[in-house]
Coordinates of C-alpha atoms in Angstrom, one line a residue:
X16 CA 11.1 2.1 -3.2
X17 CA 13.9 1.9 -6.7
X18 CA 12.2 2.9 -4.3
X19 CA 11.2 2.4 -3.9
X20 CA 10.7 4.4 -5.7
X21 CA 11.4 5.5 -9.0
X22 CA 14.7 3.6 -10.0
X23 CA 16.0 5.7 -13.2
X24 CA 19.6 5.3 -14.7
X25 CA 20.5 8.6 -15.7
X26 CA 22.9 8.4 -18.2
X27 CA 24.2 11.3 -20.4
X28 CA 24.9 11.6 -24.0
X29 CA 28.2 9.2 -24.4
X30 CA 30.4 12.0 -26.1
X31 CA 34.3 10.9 -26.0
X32 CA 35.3 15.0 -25.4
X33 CA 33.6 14.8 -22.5
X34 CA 34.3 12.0 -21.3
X35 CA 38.2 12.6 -21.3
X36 CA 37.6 16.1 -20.1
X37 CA 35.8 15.0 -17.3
X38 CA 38.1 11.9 -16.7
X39 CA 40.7 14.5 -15.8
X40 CA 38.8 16.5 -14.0
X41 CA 38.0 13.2 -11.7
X42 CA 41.1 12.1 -11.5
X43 CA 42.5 16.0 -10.2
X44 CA 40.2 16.4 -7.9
X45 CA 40.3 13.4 -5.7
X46 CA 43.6 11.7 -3.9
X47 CA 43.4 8.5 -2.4
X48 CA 44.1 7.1 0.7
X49 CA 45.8 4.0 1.6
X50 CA 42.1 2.2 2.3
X51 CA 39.7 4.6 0.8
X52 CA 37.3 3.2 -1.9
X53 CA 35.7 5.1 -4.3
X54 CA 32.4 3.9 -5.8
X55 CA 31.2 5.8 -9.1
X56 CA 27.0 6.1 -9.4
X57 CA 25.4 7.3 -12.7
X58 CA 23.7 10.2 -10.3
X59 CA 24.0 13.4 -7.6
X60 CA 22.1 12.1 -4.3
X61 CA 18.8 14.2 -4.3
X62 CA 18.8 14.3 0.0
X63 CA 20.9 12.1 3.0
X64 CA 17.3 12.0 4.6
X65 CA 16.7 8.7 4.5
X66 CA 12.6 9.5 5.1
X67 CA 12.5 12.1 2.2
X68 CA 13.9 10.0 -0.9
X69 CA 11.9 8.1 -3.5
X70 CA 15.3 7.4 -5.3
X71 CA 17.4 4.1 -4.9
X72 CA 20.5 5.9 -5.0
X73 CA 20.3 7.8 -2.7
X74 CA 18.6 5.0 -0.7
X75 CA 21.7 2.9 -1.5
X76 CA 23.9 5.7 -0.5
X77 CA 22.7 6.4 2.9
X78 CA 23.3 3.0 4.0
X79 CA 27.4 4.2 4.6
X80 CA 25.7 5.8 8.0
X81 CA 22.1 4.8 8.7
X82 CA 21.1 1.4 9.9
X83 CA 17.3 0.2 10.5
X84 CA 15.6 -2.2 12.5
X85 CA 15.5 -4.9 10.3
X86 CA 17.7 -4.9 6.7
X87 CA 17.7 -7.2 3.2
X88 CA 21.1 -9.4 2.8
X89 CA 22.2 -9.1 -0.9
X90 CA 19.8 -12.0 -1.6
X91 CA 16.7 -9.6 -0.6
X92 CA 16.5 -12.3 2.4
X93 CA 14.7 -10.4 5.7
X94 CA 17.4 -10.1 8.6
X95 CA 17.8 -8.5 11.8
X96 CA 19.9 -5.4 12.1
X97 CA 19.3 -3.1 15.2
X98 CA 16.1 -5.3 16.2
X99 CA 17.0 -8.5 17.8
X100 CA 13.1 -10.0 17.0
X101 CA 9.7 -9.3 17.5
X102 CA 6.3 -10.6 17.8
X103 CA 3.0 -10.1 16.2
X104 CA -0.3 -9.8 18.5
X105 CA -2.3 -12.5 16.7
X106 CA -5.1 -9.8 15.7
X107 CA -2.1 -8.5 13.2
X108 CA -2.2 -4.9 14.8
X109 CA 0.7 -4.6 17.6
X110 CA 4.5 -5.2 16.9
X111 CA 6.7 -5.6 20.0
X112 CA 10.2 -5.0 18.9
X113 CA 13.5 -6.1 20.7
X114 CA 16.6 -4.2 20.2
X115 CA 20.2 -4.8 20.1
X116 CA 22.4 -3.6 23.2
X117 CA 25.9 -2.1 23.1
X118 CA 24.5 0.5 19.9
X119 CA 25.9 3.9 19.7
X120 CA 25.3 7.0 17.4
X121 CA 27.9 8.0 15.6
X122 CA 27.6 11.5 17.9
X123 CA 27.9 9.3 20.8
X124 CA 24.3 8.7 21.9
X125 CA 23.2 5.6 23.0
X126 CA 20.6 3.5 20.8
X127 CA 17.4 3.1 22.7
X128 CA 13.9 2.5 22.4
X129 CA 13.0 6.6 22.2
X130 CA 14.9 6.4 19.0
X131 CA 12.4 4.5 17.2
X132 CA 9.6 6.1 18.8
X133 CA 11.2 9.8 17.4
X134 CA 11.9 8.8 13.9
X135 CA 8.8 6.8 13.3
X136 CA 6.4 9.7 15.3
X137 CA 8.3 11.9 13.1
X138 CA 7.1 10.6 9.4
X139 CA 4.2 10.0 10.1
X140 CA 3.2 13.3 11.3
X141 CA 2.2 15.0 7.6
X142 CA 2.7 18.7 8.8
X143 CA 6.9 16.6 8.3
X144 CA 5.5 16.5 4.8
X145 CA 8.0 13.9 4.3
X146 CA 7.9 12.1 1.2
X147 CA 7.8 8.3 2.8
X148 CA 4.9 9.3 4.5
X149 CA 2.5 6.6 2.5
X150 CA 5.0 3.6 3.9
X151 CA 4.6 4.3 7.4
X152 CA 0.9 5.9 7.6
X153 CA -0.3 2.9 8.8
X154 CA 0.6 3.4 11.9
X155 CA -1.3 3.8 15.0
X156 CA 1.1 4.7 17.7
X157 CA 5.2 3.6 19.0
X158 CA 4.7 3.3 23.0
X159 CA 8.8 2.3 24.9
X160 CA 8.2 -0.5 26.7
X161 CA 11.5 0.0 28.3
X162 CA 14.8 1.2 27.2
X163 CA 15.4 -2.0 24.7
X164 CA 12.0 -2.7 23.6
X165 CA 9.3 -0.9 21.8
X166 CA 5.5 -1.6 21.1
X167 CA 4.2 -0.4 17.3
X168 CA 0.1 -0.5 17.0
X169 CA -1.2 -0.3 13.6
X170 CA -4.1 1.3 12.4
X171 CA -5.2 -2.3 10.8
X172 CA -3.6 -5.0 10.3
X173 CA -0.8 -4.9 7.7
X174 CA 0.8 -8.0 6.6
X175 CA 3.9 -6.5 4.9
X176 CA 4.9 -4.4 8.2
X177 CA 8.1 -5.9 8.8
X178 CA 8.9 -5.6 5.5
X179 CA 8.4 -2.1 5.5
X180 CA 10.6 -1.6 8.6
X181 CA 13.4 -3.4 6.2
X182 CA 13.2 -0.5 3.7
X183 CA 16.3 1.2 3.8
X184 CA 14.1 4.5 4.6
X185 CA 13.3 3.1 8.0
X186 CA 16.6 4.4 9.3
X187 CA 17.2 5.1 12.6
X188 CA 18.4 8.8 13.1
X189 CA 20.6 10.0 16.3
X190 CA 17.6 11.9 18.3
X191 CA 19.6 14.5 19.5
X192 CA 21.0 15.1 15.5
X193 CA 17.4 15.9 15.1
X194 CA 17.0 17.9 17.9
X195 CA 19.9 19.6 17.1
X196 CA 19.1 19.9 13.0
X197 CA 15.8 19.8 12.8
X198 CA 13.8 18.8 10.3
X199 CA 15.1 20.2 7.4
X200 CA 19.0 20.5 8.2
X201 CA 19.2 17.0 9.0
X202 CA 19.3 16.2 5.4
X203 CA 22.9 17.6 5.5
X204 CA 23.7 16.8 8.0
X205 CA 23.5 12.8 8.8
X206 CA 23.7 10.8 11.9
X207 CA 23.4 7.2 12.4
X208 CA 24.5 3.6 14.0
X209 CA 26.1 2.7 10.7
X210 CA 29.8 1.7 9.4
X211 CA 30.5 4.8 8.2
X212 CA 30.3 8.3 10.1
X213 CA 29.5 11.6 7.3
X214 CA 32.4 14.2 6.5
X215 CA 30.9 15.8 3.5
X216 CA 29.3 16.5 1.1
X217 CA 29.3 18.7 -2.2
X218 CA 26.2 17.6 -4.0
X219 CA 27.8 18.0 -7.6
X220 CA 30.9 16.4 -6.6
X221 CA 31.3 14.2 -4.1
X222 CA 29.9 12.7 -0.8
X223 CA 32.6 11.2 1.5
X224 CA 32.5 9.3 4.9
X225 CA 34.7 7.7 7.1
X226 CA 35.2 4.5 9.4
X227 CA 33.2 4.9 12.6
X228 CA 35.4 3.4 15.2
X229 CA 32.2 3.3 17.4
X230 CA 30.5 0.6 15.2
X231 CA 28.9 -2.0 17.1
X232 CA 29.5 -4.9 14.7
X233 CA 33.2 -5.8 16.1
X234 CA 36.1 -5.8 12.9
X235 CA 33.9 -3.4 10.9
X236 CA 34.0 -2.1 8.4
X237 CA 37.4 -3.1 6.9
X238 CA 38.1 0.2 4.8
X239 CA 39.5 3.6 6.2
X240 CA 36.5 5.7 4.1
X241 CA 34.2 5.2 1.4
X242 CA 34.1 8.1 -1.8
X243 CA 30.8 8.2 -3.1
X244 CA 31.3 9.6 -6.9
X245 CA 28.7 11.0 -9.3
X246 CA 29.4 10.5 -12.7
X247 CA 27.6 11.4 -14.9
X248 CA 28.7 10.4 -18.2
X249 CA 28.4 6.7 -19.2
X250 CA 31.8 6.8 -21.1
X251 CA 33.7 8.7 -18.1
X252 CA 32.1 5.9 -15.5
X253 CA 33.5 2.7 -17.9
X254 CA 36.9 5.0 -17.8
X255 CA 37.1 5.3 -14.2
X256 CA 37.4 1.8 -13.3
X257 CA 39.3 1.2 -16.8
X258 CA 42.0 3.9 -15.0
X259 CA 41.6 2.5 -11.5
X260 CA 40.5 6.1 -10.2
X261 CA 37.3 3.9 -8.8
X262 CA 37.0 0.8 -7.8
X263 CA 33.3 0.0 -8.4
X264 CA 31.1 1.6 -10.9
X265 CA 27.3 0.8 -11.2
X266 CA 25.5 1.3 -13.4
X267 CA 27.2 0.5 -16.5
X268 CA 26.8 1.3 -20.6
X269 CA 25.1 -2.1 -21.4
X270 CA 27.1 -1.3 -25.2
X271 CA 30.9 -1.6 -23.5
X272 CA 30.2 -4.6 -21.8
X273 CA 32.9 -6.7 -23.9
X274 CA 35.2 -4.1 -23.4
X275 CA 35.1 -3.8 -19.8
X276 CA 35.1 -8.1 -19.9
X277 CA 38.7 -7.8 -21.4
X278 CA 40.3 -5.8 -18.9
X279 CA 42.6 -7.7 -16.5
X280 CA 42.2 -6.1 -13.3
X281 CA 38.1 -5.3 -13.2
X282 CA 35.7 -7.8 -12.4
X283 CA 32.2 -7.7 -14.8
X284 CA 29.7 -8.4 -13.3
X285 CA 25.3 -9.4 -14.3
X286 CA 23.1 -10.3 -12.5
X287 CA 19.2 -10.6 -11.9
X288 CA 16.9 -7.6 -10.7
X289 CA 13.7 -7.2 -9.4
X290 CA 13.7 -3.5 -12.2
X291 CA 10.9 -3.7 -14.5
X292 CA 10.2 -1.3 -17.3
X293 CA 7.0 -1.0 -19.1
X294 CA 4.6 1.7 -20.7
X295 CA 1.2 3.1 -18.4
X296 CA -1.4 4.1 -21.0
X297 CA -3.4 6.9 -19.5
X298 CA -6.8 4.9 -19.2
X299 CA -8.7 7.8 -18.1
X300 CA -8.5 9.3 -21.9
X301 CA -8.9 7.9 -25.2
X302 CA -8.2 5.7 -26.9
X303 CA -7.0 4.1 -24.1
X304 CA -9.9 3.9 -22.0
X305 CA -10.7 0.9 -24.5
X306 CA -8.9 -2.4 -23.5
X307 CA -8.2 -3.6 -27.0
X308 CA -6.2 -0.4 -27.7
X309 CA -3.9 -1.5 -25.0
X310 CA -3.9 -5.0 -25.6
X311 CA -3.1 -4.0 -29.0
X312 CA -0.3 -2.0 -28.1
X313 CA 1.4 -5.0 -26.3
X314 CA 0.6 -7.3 -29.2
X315 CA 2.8 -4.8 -31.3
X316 CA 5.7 -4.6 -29.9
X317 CA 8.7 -7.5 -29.9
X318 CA 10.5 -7.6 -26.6
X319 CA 12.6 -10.2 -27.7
X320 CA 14.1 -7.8 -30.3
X321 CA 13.6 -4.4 -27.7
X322 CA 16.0 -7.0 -25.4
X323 CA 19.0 -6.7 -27.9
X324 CA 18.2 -3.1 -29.3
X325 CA 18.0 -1.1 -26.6
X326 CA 20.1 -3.9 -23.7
X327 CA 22.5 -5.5 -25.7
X328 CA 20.9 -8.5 -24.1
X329 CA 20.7 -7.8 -20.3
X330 CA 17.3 -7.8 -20.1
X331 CA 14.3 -10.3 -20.3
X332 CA 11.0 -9.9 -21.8
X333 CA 8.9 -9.2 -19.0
X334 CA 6.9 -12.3 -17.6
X335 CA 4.4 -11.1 -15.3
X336 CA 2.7 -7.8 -13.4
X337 CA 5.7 -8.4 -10.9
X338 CA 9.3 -9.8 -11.8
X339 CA 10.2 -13.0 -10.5
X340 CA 12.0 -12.4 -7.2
X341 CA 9.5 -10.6 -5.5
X342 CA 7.3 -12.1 -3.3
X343 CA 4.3 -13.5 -4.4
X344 CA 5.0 -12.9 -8.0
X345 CA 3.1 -14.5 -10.6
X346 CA 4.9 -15.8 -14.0
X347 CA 2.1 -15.8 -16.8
X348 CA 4.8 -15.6 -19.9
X349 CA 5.6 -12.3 -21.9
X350 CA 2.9 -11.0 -24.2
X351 CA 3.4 -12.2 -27.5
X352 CA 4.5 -10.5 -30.6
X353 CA 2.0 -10.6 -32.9
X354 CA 1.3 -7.6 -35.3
X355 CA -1.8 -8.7 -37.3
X356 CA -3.4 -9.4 -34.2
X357 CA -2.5 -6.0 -33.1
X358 CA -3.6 -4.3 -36.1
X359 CA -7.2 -6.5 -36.0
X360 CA -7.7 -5.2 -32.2
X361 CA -7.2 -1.9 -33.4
X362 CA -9.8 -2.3 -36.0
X363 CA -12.2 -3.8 -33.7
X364 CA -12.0 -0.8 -31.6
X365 CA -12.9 1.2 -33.7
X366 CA -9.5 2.5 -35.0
X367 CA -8.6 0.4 -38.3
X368 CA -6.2 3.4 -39.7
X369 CA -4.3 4.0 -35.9
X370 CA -3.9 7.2 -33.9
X371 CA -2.2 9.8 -33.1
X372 CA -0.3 10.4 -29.7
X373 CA 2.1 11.3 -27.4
X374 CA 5.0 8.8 -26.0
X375 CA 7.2 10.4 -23.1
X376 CA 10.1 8.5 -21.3
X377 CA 10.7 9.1 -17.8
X378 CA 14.3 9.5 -18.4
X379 CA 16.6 10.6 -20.7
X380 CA 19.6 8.7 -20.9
X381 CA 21.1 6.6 -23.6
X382 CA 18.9 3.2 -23.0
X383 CA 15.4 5.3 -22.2
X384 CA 16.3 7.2 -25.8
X385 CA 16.7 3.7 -27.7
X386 CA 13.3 1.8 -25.9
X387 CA 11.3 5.0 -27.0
X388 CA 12.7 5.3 -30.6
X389 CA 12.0 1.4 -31.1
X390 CA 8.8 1.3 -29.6
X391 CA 7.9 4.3 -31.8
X392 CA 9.3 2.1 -35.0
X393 CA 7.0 -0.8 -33.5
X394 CA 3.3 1.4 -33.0
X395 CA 3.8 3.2 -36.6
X396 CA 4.0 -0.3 -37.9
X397 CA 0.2 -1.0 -36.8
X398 CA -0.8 2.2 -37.8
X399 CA -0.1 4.4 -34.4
X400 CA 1.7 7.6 -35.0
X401 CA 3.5 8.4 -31.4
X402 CA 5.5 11.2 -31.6
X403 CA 8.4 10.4 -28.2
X404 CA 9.7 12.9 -25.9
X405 CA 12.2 12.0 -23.4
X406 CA 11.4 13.9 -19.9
X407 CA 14.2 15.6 -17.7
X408 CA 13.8 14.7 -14.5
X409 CA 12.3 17.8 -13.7
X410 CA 9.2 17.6 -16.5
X411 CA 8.8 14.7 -15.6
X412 CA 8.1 15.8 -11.4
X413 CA 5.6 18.5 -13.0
X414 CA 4.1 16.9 -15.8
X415 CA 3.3 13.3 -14.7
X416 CA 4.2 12.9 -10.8
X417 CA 2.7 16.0 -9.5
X418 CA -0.4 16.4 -12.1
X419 CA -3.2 17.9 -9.5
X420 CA -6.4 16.5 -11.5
X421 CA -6.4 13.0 -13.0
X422 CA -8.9 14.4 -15.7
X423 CA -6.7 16.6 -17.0
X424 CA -3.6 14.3 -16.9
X425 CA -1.7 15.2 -20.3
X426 CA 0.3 11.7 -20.0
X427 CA -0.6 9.2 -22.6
X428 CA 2.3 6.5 -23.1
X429 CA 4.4 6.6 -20.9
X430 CA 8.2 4.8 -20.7
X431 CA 9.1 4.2 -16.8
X432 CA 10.4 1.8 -14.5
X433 CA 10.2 0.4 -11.1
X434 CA 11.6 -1.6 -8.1
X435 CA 9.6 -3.0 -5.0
X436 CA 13.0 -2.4 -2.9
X437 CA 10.7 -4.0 0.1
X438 CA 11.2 -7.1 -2.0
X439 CA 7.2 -8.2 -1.2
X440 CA 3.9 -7.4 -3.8
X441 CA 2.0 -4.8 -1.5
X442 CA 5.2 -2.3 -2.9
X443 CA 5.0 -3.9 -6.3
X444 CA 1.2 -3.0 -6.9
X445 CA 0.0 0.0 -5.0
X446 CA 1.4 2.3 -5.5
X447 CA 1.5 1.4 -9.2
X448 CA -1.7 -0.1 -9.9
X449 CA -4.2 0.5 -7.2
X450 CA -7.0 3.4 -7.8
X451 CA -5.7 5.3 -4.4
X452 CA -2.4 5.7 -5.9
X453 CA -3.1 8.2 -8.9
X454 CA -0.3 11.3 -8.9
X455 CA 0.4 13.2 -7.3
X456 CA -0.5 10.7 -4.5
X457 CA 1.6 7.6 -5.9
X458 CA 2.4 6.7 -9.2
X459 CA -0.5 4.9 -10.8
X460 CA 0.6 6.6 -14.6
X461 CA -2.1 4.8 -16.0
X462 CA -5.1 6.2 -13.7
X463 CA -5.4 2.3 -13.5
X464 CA -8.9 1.4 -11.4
X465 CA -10.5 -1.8 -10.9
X466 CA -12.9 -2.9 -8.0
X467 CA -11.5 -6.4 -7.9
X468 CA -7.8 -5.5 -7.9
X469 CA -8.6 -2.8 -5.0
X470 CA -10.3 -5.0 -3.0
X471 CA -7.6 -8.2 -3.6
X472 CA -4.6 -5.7 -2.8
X473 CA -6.8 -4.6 0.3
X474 CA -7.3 -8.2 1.7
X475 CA -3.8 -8.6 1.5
X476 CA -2.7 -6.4 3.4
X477 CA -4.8 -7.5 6.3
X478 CA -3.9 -11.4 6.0
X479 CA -1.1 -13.0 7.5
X480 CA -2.0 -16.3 6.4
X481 CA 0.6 -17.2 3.0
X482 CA -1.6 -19.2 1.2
X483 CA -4.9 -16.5 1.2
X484 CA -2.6 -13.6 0.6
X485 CA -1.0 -16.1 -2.3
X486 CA -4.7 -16.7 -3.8
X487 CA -5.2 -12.9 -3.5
X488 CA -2.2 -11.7 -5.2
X489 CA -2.9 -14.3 -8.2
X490 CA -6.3 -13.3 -9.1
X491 CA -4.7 -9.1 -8.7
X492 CA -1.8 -10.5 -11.1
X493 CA -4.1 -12.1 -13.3
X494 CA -6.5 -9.4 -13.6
X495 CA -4.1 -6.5 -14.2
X496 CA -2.3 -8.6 -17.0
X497 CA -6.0 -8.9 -18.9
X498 CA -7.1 -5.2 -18.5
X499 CA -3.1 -4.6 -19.5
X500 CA -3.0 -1.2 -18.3
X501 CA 0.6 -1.0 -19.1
X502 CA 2.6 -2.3 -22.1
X503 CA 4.6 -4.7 -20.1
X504 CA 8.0 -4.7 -21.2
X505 CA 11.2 -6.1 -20.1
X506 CA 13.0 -7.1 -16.7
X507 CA 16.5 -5.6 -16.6
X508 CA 19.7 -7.1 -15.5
X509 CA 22.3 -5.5 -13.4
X510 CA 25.5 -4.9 -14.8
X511 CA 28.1 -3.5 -13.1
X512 CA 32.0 -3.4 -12.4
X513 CA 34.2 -4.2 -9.3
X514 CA 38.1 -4.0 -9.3
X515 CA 39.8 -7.6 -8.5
X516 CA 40.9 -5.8 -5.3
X517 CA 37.7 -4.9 -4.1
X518 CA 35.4 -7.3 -2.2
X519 CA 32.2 -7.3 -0.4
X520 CA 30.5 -4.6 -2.4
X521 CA 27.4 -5.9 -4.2
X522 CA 23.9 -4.0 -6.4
X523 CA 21.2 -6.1 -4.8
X524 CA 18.4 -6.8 -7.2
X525 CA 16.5 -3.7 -6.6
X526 CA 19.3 -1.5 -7.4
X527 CA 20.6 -0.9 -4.3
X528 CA 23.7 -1.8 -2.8
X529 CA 24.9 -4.1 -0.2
X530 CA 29.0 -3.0 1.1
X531 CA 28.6 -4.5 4.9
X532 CA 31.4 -6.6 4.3
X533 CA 33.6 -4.1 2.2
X534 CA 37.0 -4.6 1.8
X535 CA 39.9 -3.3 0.0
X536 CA 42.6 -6.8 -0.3

């Protein structure tokens, strides 16, 4: 959504100065209180609007105060959250949505029908400009049927809908905060049905919220306020929960996992994701408008031994266009590592001595520096000269997300990552892999376009039948791992750490968290 969106881990240079100095600087700045839990992210929040993010964190964040209709457990299992069910007109095009009574706002207002109507009206009006207009411009119109029930029409039918209401970005703002804010200042200035009501915020520093007493889910939540932490550093995040001045730290140095495993009071945690990482060849310039180029580039690299290079093991050679876990995935087996076979594709396309190019990472931190520097170990073997470049995130906003004309695109390989944080394929391909998704629209880095993967993710959309959408999604699979527009990489694994006290606080597969149950024992 990883946003979806982007999901990047944006570590810093591990440097043990700075990480003391800013250890101390943590640990001054910040008293606790007797139930307050502070949670350390590798990351400042970019906005608390849930409808203008495109980054999991701050997806993940928001969750202390906004609630949607309908929510992922920590499984990524569909559930009802401030709907209490729907149902579908059989054409596919109108959703008629029952909500949950006794809801307040955290101001005080009441939760009611108009509140869906205002927040969903309001994103998909593009004079908003808001940047999850492309989930939600698919619909039609939100009529109240009465104060506890509201009707959705779609444009066309779209099979993944309820899905898309999950996404953490279909939260449900107070409509008098946004009369009151706007639609700017609400960013700062948060109101929701959720656990937690907003204090404050100091982007650098901290964000900090506090147990609504109004919450509708009786006993909840179970701690006095939540501390969300930015820190930076990977070394100062592994010595915040080494100290016990946080209590949950995500995401972690994969390199001090032993370390962390030995302490006695901390809790070390993997897990599987739904995060892939790969490389988008720009197929709109040479020499990777010619399939065996790209085919050859995946033939040349060895993800078993990028796995324990650059992840100290948590990570898995990715298996397939999607990672397993998302629905409607298809498992085809990693590309193999074969050199010679590489070097014979090169020669067939007319390239028998390599190429020069250009190999930029969407990140910068300490695992986005080590895939880029082995990869670039791995191309030179077969000939291919890359010279690597890793992006801050601003470069990488103006250079490869907001690039005005495709034709003039200057990404060529390209390092990034993703997570379909609606936990279904629509999210995993389209706006990756689908010809209407080139930047600035979406994020199709490779400029990716083929008639019969258009017109399979298309179909899907409008089918709610499983087993067509199924056959649909296989042949899209199968065809984007031939034409191999990306170098298809690995799957990562989470990794993160939870004090023994702490309970209830999970990183779902996408990244994101789940803390509905938190408690501090």
């Amino acid at each position: 959504m990883r946003t979806t969106r982007h999901f990047g881990n944006h570590f810093g240079k591990i440097v043990a100065s700075t990480a003391i100095a800013l250890t101390a600087q943590f640990a001054a700045g910040h008293a606790f209180a007797a139930k307050d839990v502070t949670l350390a992210v590798a990351s400042t929040f970019t906005t608390l609007d849930p409808y203008d993010s495109n980054d999991t964190l701050s997806q993940a964040a928001i969750k202390s105060f906004y609630q949607g209709l309908f929510g992922f457990d920590k499984d990524l299992k569909l559930v009802n959250v401030l709907a209490d069910g729907y149902e579908v007109s059989k054409d596919g095009l109108v959703y008629t949505i029952r909500l949950r009574k006794g809801v307040k706002f955290q101001d005080g207002t009441d939760f009611k029908a108009d509140a869906v109507k205002v927040n969903l009206e309001r994103v998909i009006n593009p004079d908003n400009k808001l940047k999850r207009f492309n989930l939600f411009n698919r619909i039609s119109k939100i009529d109240v049927v009465n104060d506890y029930e509201v009707k959705i029409t779609l444009k066309e039918p779209f099979s993944p809908f309820i899905n898309t209401l999950a996404h953490s970005s279909a939260a449900m703002i107070s409509p008098a905060a946004l009369k009151q804010y706007g639609n700017k200042d609400i960013g700062f200035h948060p109101v929701g049905t959720g656990p937690f009501k907003f204090v404050e915020w100091k982007q650098t520093d901290y964000m900090k919220v506090v147990k609504f007493d109004g919450y509708w889910k009786k006993g909840y939540p179970k701690v006095d306020s939540i501390t969300w932490k930015p820190v930076v550093d990977n070394n100062t995040r592994s010595a915040v929960m080494q100290t016990g001045e946080a209590q949950f730290a995500f995401p972690l140095p994969y390199e001090q996992a032993e370390l962390l495993k030995s302490k006695p009071n901390l809790d070390l945690i993997s897990s599987p994701s739904i995060i892939q990482r790969y490389l988008s060849m720009n197929m709109l310039q040479k020499p990777f408008d010619n399939p065996k180029v790209r085919q050859a580039i995946n033939y040349a690299i060895n993800k078993e031994a990028l796995v324990k290079v650059a992840f100290s093991g948590y990570a898995m050679p990715q298996d397939g266009v999607l990672p397993q876990g998302v629905d409607y995935a298809l498992k085809t087996g990693p590309w193999p590592y074969d050199p010679k076979k590489a070097k014979q594709l090169l020669t067939e396309a007319g390239y028998p001595n390599g190429f020069e190019t250009e190999l930029w990472s969407a990140y910068n931190n300490t695992t986005a520096q080590k895939v880029i520097q082995f990869v670039q170990q791995q191309l030179a073997q077969v000939g291919i000269k890359a010279k690597v470049t890793a992006l801050e995130a601003g470069q990488r906003v103006e250079k490869v997300e907001s690039a005005p004309v495709p034709a003039n695109a200057p990404v060529r390989i390209y390092y990034t990552g993703w997570s379909s944080s609606t936990g279904e394929a629509d999210w995993g391909l389209r706006p990756l892999l689908a010809s209407e998704s080139f930047p600035p629209k979406l994020f199709n880095t490779a400029y990716y376009k083929s008639d019969k993967v258009d017109a399979d993710i298309a179909k899907a959309l409008t089918t709610t039948d499983r087993t067509e959408k199924t056959t649909l999604y296989k042949d899209a699979q199968t065809e984007i791992w031939k034409d191999a527009p990306w170098a298809f990489l690995v799957t990562e694994k989470l990794l993160y750490a939870r004090n023994k006290n702490l309970k209830g606080v999970y990183v779902m597969p996408d990244g994101s968290f789940n803390f509905d149950e938190i408690e501090l024992k």
